Amino acid sequence: MLDAERLEILTESAKYDVSCSSSGSKRVNRGGGIGNASVGGICHSFTPDGRCISLLKILMSNDCIYDCEYCPNRASADVKRASMTPEEICELTINFYKRNYIEGLFLSSAVCESPNKTMELLVRTITLLRKQYNFNGYIHLKGIPHADELLCMRAAHLADRMSYNIELPSEKSLKLLAPQKTRDSIMLPMKKLQAATIYDKENKIKKCARVIPAGQTTQMIIGASPESDGRILKLTQALYRNMGLKRVYYSSYIPVVKSSKLPQTGAGLLREHRLYQADWLLRFYGFDVEELCGEDDNLAAEFDPKCAWALKNLQLFPVEINTAPLETLLRVPGIGARGAYRIIEARRFCRLNFDNLKKMRIILKRAKHFITCNGKFYGADGEKMIKASLMLSDDMHRCEQLSIFSKPSETFAALTGEL
Ligand code: SF4
C-alpha cells in the first residue's frame, strides 16, 4: 500500500475523535530542539462544525481487535486496514512540523494485537519524538483501556495531554455497545493520572518535569445510547469536580455503521451544541445540572440553556445592573463572564446606563428583558413577549454571516459558546 494511501486511511479514521483541542501546556523549547508548546499556546483552527484541525491527528493503526458497535474501525467491519511504525509517525510529524502544516500531534490508535502492545508502540513513538528528535511541540496521546498502568505513567511523563475516552455515558450502554471495554479500564487510569498531577503540584515538582501539564480530557458519544442530557451532564459535572478534567468533549453520533443496537438517525449538531453551552455554564457560570434540564431531563432545543433557565425563573428578574452581585450578573442571558466582570469593575467608578453596557459589548437584545439600569426597564412584558422577542433576535442573528469584521464579542461567543 502506498504511503499516501495509508496516511489517508489513518487520518480519516481519526476524525471521529474530537477530544483534541489543545491548550494549557507549559512545555518550552529546550536549547536547539524543535517546536514549542508554550509560546502563544498551540494555534487552533476549527472546521465549520467546531472540530480542531491544527494538530496532525492520526491513528497509529486502524486494525482493531475490539468490536465497538458504533466504530467504523471495529474488528468485524469490512474496511481497508493500515498501520504505521513509530519511526514513520515521527518522520511524518517532524516533516509536517518543519513545513508549518501542524503545531503538534494528536496520536491515537485502534487496539491491535493487545492493549499493552498498542500502548507500548504509542509510548515508543512519543519517546522517540521527545528524546531522539528533540521535539518540544504539543503532544496529545490517547490512552488505551486495559493497558498496563506503568505504560500509562510513562506516557504521562512525555505527553502534554492525555485522554481516555469514556465513550458512552453509562456502564450499561458501554456493555452493550463496546463490550470489550469496561468502566474500570477507562476510569482507573484517569484516576491514576489525576493522582500523579496532584502529587506533582503539591510537591512543587518543576513544571518541565510534571506529568501531562495540559491535563486530561475525555469524549462522549451523544445519541448512540438513550441517556438524557441530564445524565450526560451529571457525569460531566462529576468529571470536572472530582477528577479535575480540563474538558469533556461531545461527539454527536453519526450513523456510519449499520447495527440493530444503534439508532438509525444521528443525534444532530444542535444537541451537541446545547451540551457544549451547558458545559460552559457548569464550568464558568456557577450553574448545577439540576437547574439546566427540563422536566424530561433534557436541555431545551429552542433556547440556549441560560435563556431557558432564565425563562423558567422569571420571578428572579429583572435585576438592577448597578447593585446585583457577580453571581447574579453571571446568570443574566446576554451577559458573558467577561461582561459580568467588566460591569463589577466599571460600577466602582460610576452608575451604569444602557449606553455604558453597549460599550461593554453586553448583548442587550437578550439582556434587556432581564435587567434594569438605574431602575429603567426596556425589555418585553411577560413570558410570551420575551420568548417571541428572543426568538426573533435569534433568527436575525442566524441570518447574519459571521465575518472577521463581526463584533469581537459575537465572534468570540460563536467560537467558544460563551453565553
Ligand atoms: S477500540 Fe473500539 S472505538 Fe477504538 S478503534 Fe477499536 S473498535 Fe473502534
PDB file of C-alpha atoms in Angstrom, residues 1-13 58-62 80-89 92:
ATOM      1  CA  MET A   1       0.000   0.000   0.000  1.00  0.00           C
ATOM      2  CA  LEU A   2       1.318   3.476  -0.881  1.00  0.00           C
ATOM      3  CA  ASP A   3       2.321   5.791   1.953  1.00  0.00           C
ATOM      4  CA  ALA A   4      -0.222   8.395   0.832  1.00  0.00           C
ATOM      5  CA  GLU A   5      -2.990   5.796   0.927  1.00  0.00           C
ATOM      6  CA  ARG A   6      -2.033   4.681   4.442  1.00  0.00           C
ATOM      7  CA  LEU A   7      -1.919   8.298   5.545  1.00  0.00           C
ATOM      8  CA  GLU A   8      -5.380   8.901   4.135  1.00  0.00           C
ATOM      9  CA  ILE A   9      -6.824   5.849   5.905  1.00  0.00           C
ATOM     10  CA  LEU A  10      -5.234   6.634   9.263  1.00  0.00           C
ATOM     11  CA  THR A  11      -6.104  10.328   9.323  1.00  0.00           C
ATOM     12  CA  GLU A  12      -9.628   9.659   8.047  1.00  0.00           C
ATOM     13  CA  SER A  13     -10.090   7.051  10.788  1.00  0.00           C
ATOM     14  CA  ILE A  58      -3.693  10.321  13.227  1.00  0.00           C
ATOM     15  CA  LEU A  59      -4.211   6.736  14.285  1.00  0.00           C
ATOM     16  CA  MET A  60      -1.138   4.541  14.544  1.00  0.00           C
ATOM     17  CA  SER A  61      -3.316   1.706  13.289  1.00  0.00           C
ATOM     18  CA  ASN A  62      -6.967   1.149  12.466  1.00  0.00           C
ATOM     19  CA  LYS A  80      -9.172  -1.094   4.450  1.00  0.00           C
ATOM     20  CA  ARG A  81      -6.649  -1.580   7.223  1.00  0.00           C
ATOM     21  CA  ALA A  82      -3.406   0.314   7.634  1.00  0.00           C
ATOM     22  CA  SER A  83      -0.713   0.829  10.252  1.00  0.00           C
ATOM     23  CA  MET A  84       2.389   2.911  10.713  1.00  0.00           C
ATOM     24  CA  THR A  85       5.503   2.234  12.730  1.00  0.00           C
ATOM     25  CA  PRO A  86       6.630   4.630  15.487  1.00  0.00           C
ATOM     26  CA  GLU A  87       9.526   5.712  13.253  1.00  0.00           C
ATOM     27  CA  GLU A  88       7.170   6.531  10.366  1.00  0.00           C
ATOM     28  CA  ILE A  89       4.919   8.625  12.577  1.00  0.00           C
ATOM     29  CA  LEU A  92       5.777  12.437   9.367  1.00  0.00           C
TER      30      LEU A  92
END
